[in-house]
CSV table of C-alpha atoms in Angstrom, one decimal:
chain,number,residue,atom,x,y,z
A,1,MET,CA,91.8,60.4,56.1
A,2,THR,CA,93.0,63.9,56.6
A,3,GLN,CA,96.7,64.6,55.9
A,4,LEU,CA,98.2,66.5,58.8
A,5,ILE,CA,101.2,68.7,58.1
A,6,LEU,CA,103.0,70.6,60.9
A,7,LEU,CA,105.0,73.8,60.3
A,8,THR,CA,107.8,74.5,62.8
A,9,GLY,CA,110.6,77.0,62.9
A,10,PHE,CA,111.9,79.7,65.2
A,11,LEU,CA,110.4,83.1,65.5
A,12,GLY,CA,110.5,85.0,62.2
A,13,THR,CA,111.8,82.2,60.0
A,14,GLY,CA,108.9,82.5,57.5
A,15,LYS,CA,106.3,80.0,58.7
A,16,THR,CA,103.3,82.3,58.0
A,17,THR,CA,104.7,83.1,54.5
A,18,LEU,CA,104.9,79.4,53.8
A,19,MET,CA,101.4,78.9,55.2
A,20,GLU,CA,100.1,81.5,52.8
A,21,ARG,CA,101.7,79.7,49.9
A,22,LEU,CA,100.2,76.4,51.0
A,23,LEU,CA,96.7,77.9,51.4
A,24,HIS,CA,97.0,79.5,47.9
A,25,TYR,CA,98.1,76.2,46.3
A,26,TYR,CA,95.3,74.2,48.0
A,27,LYS,CA,92.7,76.9,47.6
A,28,ASP,CA,90.4,74.6,45.7
A,29,SER,CA,90.7,71.8,48.3
A,30,PRO,CA,89.0,71.5,51.7
A,31,VAL,CA,91.7,72.5,54.2
A,32,GLY,CA,91.8,73.5,57.8
A,33,VAL,CA,94.3,75.5,59.8
A,34,ILE,CA,95.4,75.7,63.4
A,35,VAL,CA,97.6,78.7,64.3
A,36,ASN,CA,99.6,78.7,67.5
A,37,GLU,CA,101.1,81.7,69.2
A,38,PHE,CA,103.0,82.2,72.5
A,39,GLY,CA,101.4,85.6,73.1
A,40,GLU,CA,97.8,86.4,74.1
A,41,ILE,CA,97.2,88.0,70.6
A,42,ASN,CA,97.3,85.7,67.6
A,43,ILE,CA,98.9,88.0,65.0
A,44,ASP,CA,99.6,85.3,62.4
A,45,ALA,CA,95.9,84.3,62.4
A,46,ARG,CA,95.0,87.8,61.4
A,47,VAL,CA,97.5,87.7,58.5
A,48,LEU,CA,96.1,84.4,57.3
A,49,GLU,CA,92.4,85.4,57.5
A,50,ASN,CA,90.7,83.9,54.5
A,51,ASP,CA,87.1,83.5,53.6
A,52,GLY,CA,86.0,79.8,53.5
A,53,ILE,CA,89.0,78.4,55.5
A,54,ILE,CA,88.1,76.9,58.9
A,55,MET,CA,90.7,78.1,61.4
A,56,ARG,CA,91.4,77.6,65.0
A,57,GLU,CA,93.6,80.0,67.0
A,58,LEU,CA,95.5,78.7,70.1
A,59,SER,CA,97.3,81.4,71.9
A,60,ASN,CA,99.2,82.1,75.1
A,61,GLY,CA,101.5,79.1,75.1
A,62,SER,CA,102.9,76.2,73.0
A,63,ILE,CA,100.5,73.5,71.8
A,64,PHE,CA,103.0,70.9,73.0
A,65,CYS,CA,103.1,72.3,76.5
A,66,SER,CA,100.7,71.3,79.3
A,67,CYS,CA,99.7,75.0,79.5
A,68,ILE,CA,97.4,74.7,76.4
A,69,LYS,CA,97.9,71.1,75.1
A,70,GLU,CA,94.4,70.2,76.3
A,71,ASN,CA,93.1,73.0,74.0
A,72,PHE,CA,95.1,71.6,71.1
A,73,ILE,CA,93.7,68.1,71.7
A,74,LYS,CA,90.2,69.5,71.7
A,75,ALA,CA,90.8,71.4,68.5
A,76,LEU,CA,92.2,68.4,66.7
A,77,ILE,CA,89.2,66.3,67.8
A,78,ASP,CA,86.8,69.0,66.8
A,79,MET,CA,88.3,69.6,63.4
A,80,SER,CA,88.3,65.9,62.6
A,81,SER,CA,84.6,66.2,62.1
A,82,GLN,CA,85.3,68.3,59.0
A,83,ASN,CA,86.0,66.4,55.8
A,84,PHE,CA,89.4,68.1,55.2
A,85,GLU,CA,91.9,66.9,52.7
A,86,TYR,CA,94.7,68.7,54.6
A,87,LEU,CA,95.0,70.1,58.1
A,88,PHE,CA,97.9,72.5,58.4
A,89,ILE,CA,99.3,73.4,61.9
A,90,GLU,CA,101.6,76.4,62.4
A,91,ALA,CA,103.4,75.9,65.7
A,92,SER,CA,104.8,78.8,67.7
A,93,GLY,CA,108.4,79.7,67.2
A,94,LEU,CA,109.7,78.0,70.4
A,95,ALA,CA,107.6,74.9,70.1
A,96,ASP,CA,109.2,71.5,70.6
A,97,PRO,CA,107.1,68.9,68.7
A,98,GLY,CA,108.7,65.9,70.2
A,99,ASN,CA,105.3,64.6,71.5
A,100,MET,CA,103.3,65.2,68.3
A,101,GLN,CA,103.0,61.4,67.6
A,102,GLN,CA,102.0,60.8,71.2
A,103,ILE,CA,99.2,63.4,70.9
A,104,LEU,CA,97.8,61.8,67.8
A,105,GLU,CA,97.8,58.4,69.4
A,106,VAL,CA,95.8,59.8,72.3
A,107,ILE,CA,93.1,61.3,70.2
A,108,GLU,CA,92.9,58.5,67.6
A,109,LYS,CA,89.8,56.8,69.1
A,110,TYR,CA,88.0,60.1,69.5
A,111,THR,CA,88.3,61.5,65.9
A,112,VAL,CA,85.6,61.3,63.3
A,113,HIS,CA,88.0,61.3,60.3
A,114,SER,CA,91.4,59.8,61.1
A,115,TYR,CA,94.6,61.9,60.7
A,116,HIS,CA,97.6,60.7,58.8
A,117,TYR,CA,100.6,62.5,60.0
A,118,SER,CA,102.5,63.5,56.9
A,119,GLY,CA,105.3,65.0,58.9
A,120,SER,CA,106.7,68.4,59.9
A,121,ILE,CA,108.3,71.1,57.7
A,122,CYS,CA,111.0,72.8,59.6
A,123,ILE,CA,111.8,76.3,58.4
A,124,LEU,CA,115.2,77.7,59.4
A,125,ASP,CA,116.4,81.3,59.3
A,126,GLY,CA,119.6,81.2,57.1
A,127,GLU,CA,121.0,84.3,58.7
A,128,ALA,CA,120.4,83.2,62.3
A,129,PHE,CA,120.4,79.4,62.4
A,130,LEU,CA,124.1,78.8,63.1
A,131,GLU,CA,123.9,81.2,66.1
A,132,LEU,CA,120.6,79.9,67.5
A,133,ASN,CA,121.1,76.2,67.0
A,134,ASN,CA,123.7,76.1,69.7
A,135,ILE,CA,121.7,78.0,72.3
A,136,LEU,CA,118.1,77.0,71.9
A,137,PRO,CA,117.1,73.3,72.4
A,138,ALA,CA,113.7,73.9,70.9
A,139,VAL,CA,115.3,74.8,67.6
A,140,GLN,CA,117.5,71.7,67.7
A,141,ASN,CA,114.4,69.5,68.4
A,142,GLN,CA,112.4,71.1,65.6
A,143,LEU,CA,115.2,70.2,63.2
A,144,THR,CA,115.6,66.6,64.6
A,145,GLN,CA,111.8,65.9,64.2
A,146,ALA,CA,111.6,67.4,60.7
A,147,GLY,CA,110.5,65.5,57.6
A,148,VAL,CA,111.6,68.3,55.3
A,149,VAL,CA,113.9,71.2,56.1
A,150,LEU,CA,113.5,74.6,54.4
A,151,VAL,CA,116.5,77.0,54.9
A,152,ASN,CA,114.9,80.4,54.2
A,153,LYS,CA,116.5,83.8,53.5
A,154,GLU,CA,119.0,82.2,51.0
A,155,ASP,CA,119.4,85.6,49.4
A,156,LEU,CA,121.0,87.0,52.6
A,157,ILE,CA,123.7,84.4,53.1
A,158,SER,CA,127.0,83.4,51.3
A,159,SER,CA,127.8,80.1,49.7
A,160,ALA,CA,130.2,79.3,52.5
A,161,ILE,CA,127.4,79.8,55.1
A,162,LYS,CA,125.0,77.7,53.1
A,163,ALA,CA,127.5,74.8,53.1
A,164,GLU,CA,128.0,75.2,56.8
A,165,ILE,CA,124.3,75.2,57.4
A,166,GLN,CA,123.8,72.1,55.2
A,167,ALA,CA,126.5,70.2,57.2
A,168,GLU,CA,124.8,71.2,60.5
A,169,VAL,CA,121.4,70.2,59.3
A,170,ARG,CA,122.6,66.9,58.0
A,171,ASN,CA,124.4,66.2,61.2
A,172,ALA,CA,121.2,66.6,63.2
A,173,ASN,CA,118.9,64.9,60.7
A,174,ILE,CA,120.3,62.5,58.1
A,175,HIS,CA,116.9,61.7,56.4
A,176,ALA,CA,115.0,64.9,55.7
A,177,PRO,CA,115.4,66.6,52.3
A,178,ILE,CA,116.9,70.1,52.5
A,179,TYR,CA,115.8,73.0,50.3
A,180,PHE,CA,117.2,76.6,50.3
A,181,THR,CA,114.7,79.3,49.5
A,182,SER,CA,114.0,83.0,49.7
A,183,TYR,CA,110.6,84.1,51.0
A,184,CYS,CA,109.7,80.3,51.2
A,185,ASP,CA,109.4,80.3,47.4
A,186,ILE,CA,109.3,76.7,46.5
A,187,ASP,CA,107.2,74.3,44.4
A,188,ILE,CA,104.5,73.3,46.9
A,189,ASN,CA,103.8,69.9,45.2
A,190,THR,CA,107.5,69.0,45.4
A,191,LEU,CA,107.7,70.1,49.0
A,192,VAL,CA,104.6,68.1,50.2
A,193,MET,CA,105.4,65.0,48.1
A,194,ASN,CA,108.8,64.7,49.6
A,195,LEU,CA,107.6,65.2,53.2
A,196,GLN,CA,107.8,62.2,55.5
A,197,PRO,CA,107.2,61.4,59.1
A,198,SER,CA,110.2,61.9,61.4
A,199,LYS,CA,112.6,59.0,61.8
A,200,SER,CA,113.4,60.2,65.3
A,201,ALA,CA,111.7,58.6,68.3
A,202,SER,CA,108.7,60.3,69.9
A,203,LYS,CA,109.6,61.9,73.2
A,204,ASP,CA,108.3,64.3,75.8
A,205,SER,CA,108.3,68.0,74.7
A,206,ILE,CA,110.7,70.3,76.6
A,207,ASN,CA,108.0,73.0,76.5
A,208,THR,CA,106.8,73.5,80.0
A,209,PRO,CA,105.1,76.4,81.9
A,210,GLU,CA,108.4,77.1,83.7
A,211,ASN,CA,110.5,77.8,80.6
A,212,ARG,CA,108.1,79.7,78.4
A,213,PRO,CA,109.3,83.0,77.1
A,214,GLN,CA,108.1,86.3,78.4
A,215,THR,CA,105.5,88.1,76.2
A,216,TYR,CA,104.3,91.7,76.5
A,217,ILE,CA,101.6,93.6,74.6
A,218,ILE,CA,102.3,97.2,73.7
A,219,LYS,CA,99.4,99.5,72.9
A,220,VAL,CA,100.1,102.2,70.4
A,221,LEU,CA,98.0,105.3,70.1
A,222,PRO,CA,97.3,106.9,66.7
A,223,SER,CA,99.1,110.0,68.0
A,224,VAL,CA,102.4,108.3,67.7
A,225,THR,CA,104.7,109.5,64.9
A,226,MET,CA,106.6,107.1,62.6
A,227,LYS,CA,109.9,108.5,64.0
A,228,GLU,CA,108.8,107.7,67.6
A,229,LEU,CA,107.6,104.2,66.6
A,230,GLN,CA,110.9,103.4,64.8
A,231,ALA,CA,113.0,104.7,67.7
A,232,PHE,CA,111.1,102.6,70.2
A,233,LEU,CA,111.4,99.5,68.1
A,234,ASN,CA,115.1,100.1,67.5
A,235,PHE,CA,115.7,100.4,71.3
A,236,ILE,CA,113.8,97.3,72.2
A,237,ALA,CA,114.9,95.0,69.4
A,238,PRO,CA,118.1,93.7,71.2
A,239,TYR,CA,115.9,92.5,74.1
A,240,THR,CA,113.5,90.5,72.1
A,241,TYR,CA,113.3,87.3,70.0
A,242,ARG,CA,110.4,88.7,67.9
A,243,MET,CA,108.1,91.7,67.7
A,244,LYS,CA,104.9,91.7,65.5
A,245,GLY,CA,101.6,93.4,65.3
A,246,PHE,CA,99.5,96.1,63.7
A,247,VAL,CA,99.5,99.8,64.5
A,248,THR,CA,97.7,103.0,63.4
A,249,VAL,CA,99.9,106.0,62.8
A,250,GLY,CA,97.7,109.0,62.2
A,251,VAL,CA,95.0,107.6,60.0
A,252,THR,CA,97.1,104.9,58.3
A,253,ASN,CA,97.4,101.2,59.3
A,254,TYR,CA,100.7,99.4,59.3
A,255,SER,CA,101.9,95.8,59.9
A,256,VAL,CA,105.0,95.6,62.2
A,257,SER,CA,107.4,92.6,61.9
A,258,CYS,CA,110.8,92.5,63.7
A,259,VAL,CA,113.3,89.7,63.9
A,260,ARG,CA,116.4,90.6,65.8
A,261,SER,CA,117.6,93.9,64.3
A,262,HIS,CA,115.5,93.5,61.1
A,263,ILE,CA,112.5,95.8,61.4
A,264,MET,CA,109.8,96.1,58.8
A,265,ILE,CA,106.9,98.5,59.0
A,266,MET,CA,104.6,98.1,56.0
A,267,PRO,CA,101.3,99.7,55.0
A,268,TRP,CA,98.3,97.4,55.9
A,269,THR,CA,95.2,97.8,53.7
A,270,ARG,CA,92.8,95.9,55.9
A,271,ASP,CA,91.1,97.0,59.1
A,272,ILE,CA,92.9,96.2,62.3
A,273,PRO,CA,91.0,95.3,65.6
A,274,SER,CA,93.5,97.1,67.8
A,275,SER,CA,96.8,99.0,67.5
A,276,GLU,CA,99.1,96.7,69.4
A,277,ILE,CA,102.5,95.0,69.1
A,278,VAL,CA,103.4,91.7,70.7
A,279,LEU,CA,106.9,91.4,72.1
A,280,ILE,CA,108.5,88.0,72.8
A,281,SER,CA,111.6,88.0,74.8
A,282,ALA,CA,114.3,85.5,75.6
A,283,VAL,CA,113.7,83.4,78.8
A,284,GLY,CA,115.3,85.2,81.8
A,285,ILE,CA,115.8,88.6,80.1
A,286,GLY,CA,114.2,91.4,82.1
A,287,LEU,CA,112.3,93.2,79.3
A,288,THR,CA,110.0,95.2,81.5
A,289,GLY,CA,112.6,97.8,82.5
A,290,ALA,CA,113.8,98.2,78.9
A,291,ILE,CA,110.3,98.7,77.7
A,292,ALA,CA,109.6,101.4,80.3
A,293,LYS,CA,112.8,103.2,79.5
A,294,ALA,CA,112.1,103.0,75.7
A,295,ILE,CA,108.6,104.5,76.2
A,296,LYS,CA,109.9,107.3,78.4
A,297,MET,CA,112.7,108.2,76.0
A,298,ASN,CA,110.7,108.0,72.7
A,299,ALA,CA,106.9,108.2,73.0
A,300,PRO,CA,105.7,108.6,76.6
A,301,LYS,CA,102.2,109.9,75.4
A,302,SER,CA,101.7,107.4,72.6
A,303,ILE,CA,102.9,104.0,73.6
A,304,LYS,CA,101.6,102.1,76.7
A,305,LEU,CA,102.6,98.8,78.3
């Protein structure tokens, strides 16, 4: 029986960082990975690329939404033919996993090796959680359905904020163990052993084609300067939930990761298939005009929508 572990958390909380730690810890065990992105390009899958690991990429929607749920079901059935010890699933940042149990019940009679749902690890952004929890139902539902809660970015918050977060988490979920971390640095064995299926009832996901966020792909030419790139990102950041991708500036490759006003541009030593950045906006925010203005102001010849 394959142990199935789901990773949830809003955009930029640290899901991919935790996935990297899980894959390193279980490097000698047969494991599979499903990585889900809202955008057309699966950036996290590129970060997690690892020889010997069987991975499926599901992009352009939430795996719990009707828009790509059928693809998720097919991937689960297909991967059940592998003799995995663990299957790790990294859900997209605005995923609502309320119907995870329903999905597993649907596929049970079609799987080769059965899945045991160990539960979901919900990763929270310590800096942003108190703000986001009240405005994003998906974040609330991720927390409610969690079997373990990881409050990340502990190094960036005060003791008073930590206490307030702990109270909010416990108010939403009275059963799940709570851990505070920086860079998702935690003993993996402790984390997994304390994981448990949600005590909350299974329910229909709120992810629907109608409320999915807007996503855009920005193409960046090598002629862009670092100053132009930084100016563009700084202008666009307030209009987005998340920006991430890979770019070539001159002859050097970089990874780009932006959460709210926090922008990181780091050297990337591996090849990149294309110089592109995915932008994920809040539902209802008109990002197109802001992108056009930012390009015109900062890099009209080097950045394309």
